[in-house]
Structures are given as structure tokens and as C-alpha cells.
Amino acid sequence: MHASANILLPVITSLARISAGDDTQVQVIVEQGILPCLAQLLARNYPKIIKKQACLIVSNITAGSKDQIQAVIDADVMNHVIVLLKTSETDLKKEAAWAISNAASGGSSDQIQYLVSRGCLEPLCNVLKYQDVDLVYTCLEGLQNILVEGEIGKQGNESVMNPYAQFILENGGLDNLEELQDFDNDAVYKLAMTLLERYWDEEVSDDANLPASKDGSAENVETVPEDAAAQPPVPAPSADGTE
């Protein structure tokens, strides 16, 4: 928390290297109180390089255990990272996307619902446009975990669409997923196809059968109102009272 960026940069760079260690080493810096400091660094007007290193540390922590992900949430760090994912420049967005994708990929049901409630779903779908193979794949794993939770929230009502799948469909995320069919990586392609076939099989089939317009593109048969909800509904609690 030193006021000088010249002092902060070598310190936070060293901490970022430590955070790349194993779970035990990461836990040491968590227990030493790094998370409240990171929350302030991310919230205040520090140089971009400082915030990038802070996001890198967060992403290394969220790649760890569920307890470490929860510690990030409890310190309000994740909320600041989501804000960066929505509003910052591309290179900083990528670091923030790693932190969110790792948390969504390895998080518990409650942690995933927290991420969705804070508005992570739409910016995560936008990450699919990047050409970073590892980032896109981790993002897909996170989206897969989120969609699984949406299925649980349906409570066996198969006539109702997964609320998270519906949100992705209404906010353009399905287009980004479909474009991954041309992504030059087999693992990304296969996971994208798995999600498309599992959650949007009917929509993808309908798109394939749309008549072509004069310019050769498929015509739009339905548009989403501009005032469509910005957040997906949270799945209803299950029979035992849990969400």
C-alpha cells in the first residue's frame, strides 16, 4: 500500500511470482493479508501495470482451492475484477478474464451464482472473441460450469430452458460460441461443440436451415428487445433449500 508506484511495482511483481507457486505457497500470501490490499489496488487509480499484476495474483489464487476462491469473494476482490472485465482496456481485460474464468471453472455452486449475480456472464462470452487458446479454453470451462448450475436450477422441469443458456442466447454469446467452430485448436473446437449441442442444439439447427439473404448471410428471424434484462435469473432453490 505504499503511495509510490516505483515502490509498488517490484513488490507486486515479486508477489505475483510467489502466487504462481503451489496451493500452500498461495495460502501463505492469502493469510498474510494480500487480498484487502489487492481490493484497494484494483479500486483506485493506480497505473495499469500495477492493476495487471494485481489481476495476475487474483487469477493465480482463483486457480486454487474453493476456499481460496471464497477468500477472494469475501474480500470483495472479485467484484472489482468483474468491473475491470467490463470496462478496462483489452490487455487488462484479459488478465481480469483469467481470474473470473478460473473461479467459474473451479468454483462451487454458491460461488458460481455469486459470479453470475455480479454480471460476469456477458463479459465472459465476449472473451471468446480473443485468440488466446488457453484463455478461451479456460473461459469455456467456466461457462460450462455455469451452465451445469443452470441445469440444476431447472429442478427437473425439462420444458424450461436453462436460464443461463437463455441469457447467453439473448445477449449474443451464442454467436461467439458458434464462431469457435472455426477456431484453430481441437480442444477449443470440441468443447465449444459440446456446449452448443448440449444447450442450444435446436437453435444451432435452426440457424443452419435459415434461408440465405441476397448477400449470402442468414436472415434474422427474431430480434431481442433493446430493453432485455441485463442479468440472467438466478435458478430457484432446490427442494432442500439450497440454491
Short mmCIF file of C-alpha atoms in Angstrom, two decimals:
data_model
loop_
_atom_site.label_atom_id
_atom_site.label_comp_id
_atom_site.label_asym_id
_atom_site.label_seq_id
_atom_site.Cartn_x
_atom_site.Cartn_y
_atom_site.Cartn_z
CA MET A 1 0.00 0.00 0.00
CA HIS A 2 2.97 2.35 -0.45
CA ALA A 3 1.99 5.55 -2.25
CA SER A 4 4.81 5.35 -4.80
CA ALA A 5 4.24 3.24 -7.91
CA ASN A 6 8.03 2.90 -8.18
CA ILE A 7 8.00 1.01 -4.88
CA LEU A 8 4.77 -0.87 -5.60
CA LEU A 9 5.79 -2.36 -8.93
CA PRO A 10 8.76 -4.52 -7.82
CA VAL A 11 6.82 -5.58 -4.71
CA ILE A 12 3.69 -6.66 -6.53
CA THR A 13 5.75 -8.31 -9.26
CA SER A 14 7.53 -10.40 -6.63
CA LEU A 15 4.20 -11.32 -5.03
CA ALA A 16 2.83 -12.31 -8.44
CA ARG A 17 5.74 -14.74 -8.87
CA ILE A 18 5.10 -16.22 -5.43
CA SER A 19 1.40 -16.60 -6.25
CA ALA A 20 2.38 -18.79 -9.21
CA GLY A 21 3.53 -21.47 -6.74
CA ASP A 22 1.55 -24.35 -5.29
CA ASP A 23 -1.60 -24.03 -3.15
CA THR A 24 0.44 -23.98 0.07
CA GLN A 25 2.56 -21.07 -1.10
CA VAL A 26 -0.52 -19.21 -2.35
CA GLN A 27 -2.19 -19.77 1.01
CA VAL A 28 0.71 -18.08 2.77
CA ILE A 29 0.21 -14.79 0.94
CA VAL A 30 -3.56 -15.04 1.47
CA GLU A 31 -3.05 -15.49 5.21
CA GLN A 32 -0.61 -12.55 5.26
CA GLY A 33 -3.47 -10.27 4.17
CA ILE A 34 -2.81 -9.65 0.49
CA LEU A 35 -6.48 -9.70 -0.57
CA PRO A 36 -7.67 -6.46 1.11
CA CYS A 37 -4.63 -4.74 -0.41
CA LEU A 38 -5.47 -6.09 -3.86
CA ALA A 39 -9.05 -4.84 -3.50
CA GLN A 40 -7.74 -1.30 -2.91
CA LEU A 41 -5.21 -1.51 -5.75
CA LEU A 42 -7.93 -2.58 -8.17
CA ALA A 43 -10.45 0.00 -6.99
CA ARG A 44 -8.17 3.05 -7.04
CA ASN A 45 -6.48 4.98 -9.81
CA TYR A 46 -3.17 3.09 -9.98
CA PRO A 47 -1.13 2.63 -13.20
CA LYS A 48 -2.35 -0.12 -15.49
CA ILE A 49 0.77 -2.24 -14.96
CA ILE A 50 0.02 -2.35 -11.22
CA LYS A 51 -3.56 -3.46 -11.86
CA LYS A 52 -2.40 -6.11 -14.33
CA GLN A 53 -0.08 -7.61 -11.74
CA ALA A 54 -2.89 -7.47 -9.16
CA CYS A 55 -5.23 -9.34 -11.53
CA LEU A 56 -2.48 -11.89 -12.19
CA ILE A 57 -2.23 -12.59 -8.46
CA VAL A 58 -6.02 -12.92 -8.23
CA SER A 59 -6.09 -15.34 -11.16
CA ASN A 60 -3.40 -17.48 -9.52
CA ILE A 61 -5.42 -17.55 -6.29
CA THR A 62 -8.70 -18.42 -8.04
CA ALA A 63 -6.90 -21.26 -9.82
CA GLY A 64 -6.51 -22.86 -6.39
CA SER A 65 -8.99 -24.37 -3.97
CA LYS A 66 -12.64 -23.43 -3.40
CA ASP A 67 -11.61 -21.97 -0.04
CA GLN A 68 -9.14 -19.68 -1.79
CA ILE A 69 -11.81 -18.64 -4.31
CA GLN A 70 -14.12 -17.87 -1.39
CA ALA A 71 -11.44 -15.77 0.26
CA VAL A 72 -11.22 -13.66 -2.91
CA ILE A 73 -15.01 -13.21 -2.88
CA ASP A 74 -15.15 -12.39 0.83
CA ALA A 75 -12.50 -9.67 0.43
CA ASP A 76 -14.63 -8.05 -2.34
CA VAL A 77 -11.74 -8.50 -4.76
CA MET A 78 -13.82 -10.42 -7.31
CA ASN A 79 -16.30 -7.59 -7.60
CA HIS A 80 -13.51 -5.19 -8.63
CA VAL A 81 -12.12 -7.73 -11.11
CA ILE A 82 -15.55 -8.08 -12.76
CA VAL A 83 -15.72 -4.28 -13.11
CA LEU A 84 -12.34 -4.33 -14.88
CA LEU A 85 -13.54 -7.13 -17.15
CA LYS A 86 -16.44 -4.94 -18.23
CA THR A 87 -14.75 -1.56 -18.55
CA SER A 88 -10.97 -1.72 -18.97
CA GLU A 89 -8.67 -1.91 -22.00
CA THR A 90 -8.17 -5.23 -23.76
CA ASP A 91 -4.84 -6.24 -22.19
CA LEU A 92 -6.17 -5.57 -18.68
CA LYS A 93 -9.46 -7.29 -19.55
CA LYS A 94 -7.51 -10.44 -20.44
CA GLU A 95 -5.89 -10.57 -17.00
CA ALA A 96 -9.28 -10.00 -15.36
CA ALA A 97 -10.82 -12.68 -17.58
CA TRP A 98 -8.28 -15.22 -16.33
CA ALA A 99 -9.31 -14.53 -12.74
CA ILE A 100 -13.03 -14.89 -13.47
CA SER A 101 -12.61 -17.92 -15.74
CA ASN A 102 -10.52 -19.75 -13.15
CA ALA A 103 -13.11 -19.03 -10.45
CA ALA A 104 -16.00 -20.16 -12.65
CA SER A 105 -14.10 -23.26 -13.72
CA GLY A 106 -13.26 -24.41 -10.20
CA GLY A 107 -15.91 -22.73 -8.06
CA SER A 108 -18.73 -24.20 -6.01
CA SER A 109 -22.43 -23.75 -6.79
CA ASP A 110 -22.74 -20.76 -4.46
CA GLN A 111 -19.57 -19.17 -5.86
CA ILE A 112 -20.80 -19.55 -9.44
CA GLN A 113 -24.14 -18.00 -8.55
CA TYR A 114 -22.27 -15.09 -6.96
CA LEU A 115 -20.26 -14.53 -10.15
CA VAL A 116 -23.39 -14.60 -12.30
CA SER A 117 -25.25 -12.24 -9.95
CA ARG A 118 -22.40 -9.74 -10.30
CA GLY A 119 -22.72 -9.71 -14.08
CA CYS A 120 -19.82 -11.89 -15.21
CA LEU A 121 -21.69 -13.87 -17.86
CA GLU A 122 -21.87 -11.35 -20.70
CA PRO A 123 -18.23 -10.18 -20.46
CA LEU A 124 -17.10 -13.82 -20.23
CA CYS A 125 -18.89 -14.51 -23.51
CA ASN A 126 -17.03 -11.57 -25.05
CA VAL A 127 -13.73 -13.17 -24.01
CA LEU A 128 -14.48 -15.93 -26.52
CA LYS A 129 -13.52 -13.47 -29.28
CA TYR A 130 -9.88 -13.44 -28.15
CA GLN A 131 -7.25 -15.50 -29.96
CA ASP A 132 -5.57 -16.76 -26.79
CA VAL A 133 -6.08 -20.56 -26.82
CA ASP A 134 -5.53 -21.15 -23.10
CA LEU A 135 -7.72 -18.22 -22.07
CA VAL A 136 -10.58 -19.17 -24.40
CA TYR A 137 -10.48 -22.78 -23.25
CA THR A 138 -10.49 -21.81 -19.56
CA CYS A 139 -13.36 -19.42 -20.27
CA LEU A 140 -15.28 -22.25 -21.96
CA GLU A 141 -14.70 -24.45 -18.90
CA GLY A 142 -16.06 -21.65 -16.73
CA LEU A 143 -19.13 -21.23 -18.92
CA GLN A 144 -19.64 -25.00 -18.87
CA ASN A 145 -19.61 -24.99 -15.07
CA ILE A 146 -22.08 -22.09 -15.02
CA LEU A 147 -24.41 -23.85 -17.46
CA VAL A 148 -24.32 -27.03 -15.37
CA GLU A 149 -25.52 -24.97 -12.40
CA GLY A 150 -28.30 -23.58 -14.56
CA GLU A 151 -29.44 -27.13 -15.32
CA ILE A 152 -29.55 -27.93 -11.61
CA GLY A 153 -31.70 -24.84 -11.07
CA LYS A 154 -34.34 -26.15 -13.50
CA GLN A 155 -35.30 -28.73 -10.85
CA GLY A 156 -36.22 -31.40 -13.37
CA ASN A 157 -38.52 -29.16 -15.42
CA GLU A 158 -37.23 -30.11 -18.86
CA SER A 159 -39.71 -27.80 -20.61
CA VAL A 160 -37.93 -24.75 -19.18
CA MET A 161 -34.73 -23.52 -20.85
CA ASN A 162 -31.60 -23.27 -18.77
CA PRO A 163 -31.72 -19.63 -17.52
CA TYR A 164 -28.01 -19.09 -18.12
CA ALA A 165 -28.24 -20.59 -21.62
CA GLN A 166 -31.20 -18.30 -22.30
CA PHE A 167 -29.22 -15.26 -21.16
CA ILE A 168 -26.26 -16.19 -23.37
CA LEU A 169 -28.64 -16.65 -26.31
CA GLU A 170 -30.34 -13.28 -25.79
CA ASN A 171 -27.10 -11.33 -25.39
CA GLY A 172 -25.12 -12.52 -28.39
CA GLY A 173 -22.96 -15.09 -26.63
CA LEU A 174 -24.24 -17.90 -28.82
CA ASP A 175 -22.77 -16.18 -31.89
CA ASN A 176 -19.36 -16.11 -30.22
CA LEU A 177 -19.64 -19.81 -29.39
CA GLU A 178 -20.63 -20.69 -32.94
CA GLU A 179 -17.62 -18.81 -34.31
CA LEU A 180 -15.36 -21.12 -32.28
CA GLN A 181 -16.27 -23.87 -34.74
CA ASP A 182 -13.61 -22.26 -36.94
CA PHE A 183 -11.10 -21.83 -34.09
CA ASP A 184 -7.71 -23.32 -34.92
CA ASN A 185 -7.46 -25.59 -31.88
CA ASP A 186 -9.07 -29.01 -31.49
CA ALA A 187 -9.66 -28.78 -27.74
CA VAL A 188 -11.43 -25.41 -28.04
CA TYR A 189 -13.46 -26.66 -31.01
CA LYS A 190 -14.57 -29.85 -29.24
CA LEU A 191 -15.58 -28.11 -26.01
CA ALA A 192 -17.45 -25.39 -27.93
CA MET A 193 -19.32 -28.05 -29.92
CA THR A 194 -20.14 -29.94 -26.72
CA LEU A 195 -21.75 -26.84 -25.24
CA LEU A 196 -23.61 -25.96 -28.45
CA GLU A 197 -25.05 -29.44 -28.83
CA ARG A 198 -25.90 -29.77 -25.13
CA TYR A 199 -27.60 -26.43 -24.53
CA TRP A 200 -28.53 -24.89 -27.90
CA ASP A 201 -28.98 -27.83 -30.25
CA GLU A 202 -32.34 -26.59 -31.54
CA GLU A 203 -31.13 -23.01 -32.08
CA VAL A 204 -28.00 -24.15 -33.90
CA SER A 205 -30.07 -26.45 -36.15
CA ASP A 206 -32.50 -23.61 -36.91
CA ASP A 207 -29.61 -21.31 -37.86
CA ALA A 208 -28.26 -23.91 -40.26
CA ASN A 209 -31.66 -24.11 -42.02
CA LEU A 210 -32.27 -20.35 -42.31
CA PRO A 211 -32.75 -19.08 -45.89
CA ALA A 212 -29.82 -17.07 -47.18
CA SER A 213 -30.28 -13.38 -47.94
CA LYS A 214 -29.04 -11.76 -51.13
CA ASP A 215 -25.63 -11.12 -49.63
CA GLY A 216 -25.34 -14.79 -48.69
CA SER A 217 -25.86 -14.38 -44.94
CA ALA A 218 -28.66 -15.95 -42.94
CA GLU A 219 -31.66 -13.74 -42.31
CA ASN A 220 -32.57 -12.87 -38.75
CA VAL A 221 -35.95 -14.31 -37.79
CA GLU A 222 -36.10 -12.89 -34.29
CA THR A 223 -34.57 -9.90 -32.55
CA VAL A 224 -34.03 -9.25 -28.89
CA PRO A 225 -35.65 -6.09 -27.49
CA GLU A 226 -33.18 -3.38 -26.52
CA ASP A 227 -34.59 -3.33 -23.01
CA ALA A 228 -33.98 -7.05 -22.47
CA ALA A 229 -32.81 -7.91 -18.98
CA ALA A 230 -29.11 -7.37 -18.44
CA GLN A 231 -28.82 -10.20 -15.92
CA PRO A 232 -29.97 -13.82 -16.09
CA PRO A 233 -32.42 -15.06 -13.46
CA VAL A 234 -30.89 -16.99 -10.59
CA PRO A 235 -32.14 -20.61 -10.58
CA ALA A 236 -34.76 -21.33 -7.96
CA PRO A 237 -33.74 -23.04 -4.69
CA SER A 238 -33.82 -26.81 -4.72
CA ALA A 239 -36.06 -28.93 -2.52
CA ASP A 240 -33.63 -28.90 0.40
CA GLY A 241 -33.50 -25.11 0.44
CA THR A 242 -30.11 -24.70 -1.25
CA GLU A 243 -29.66 -22.63 -4.39
#
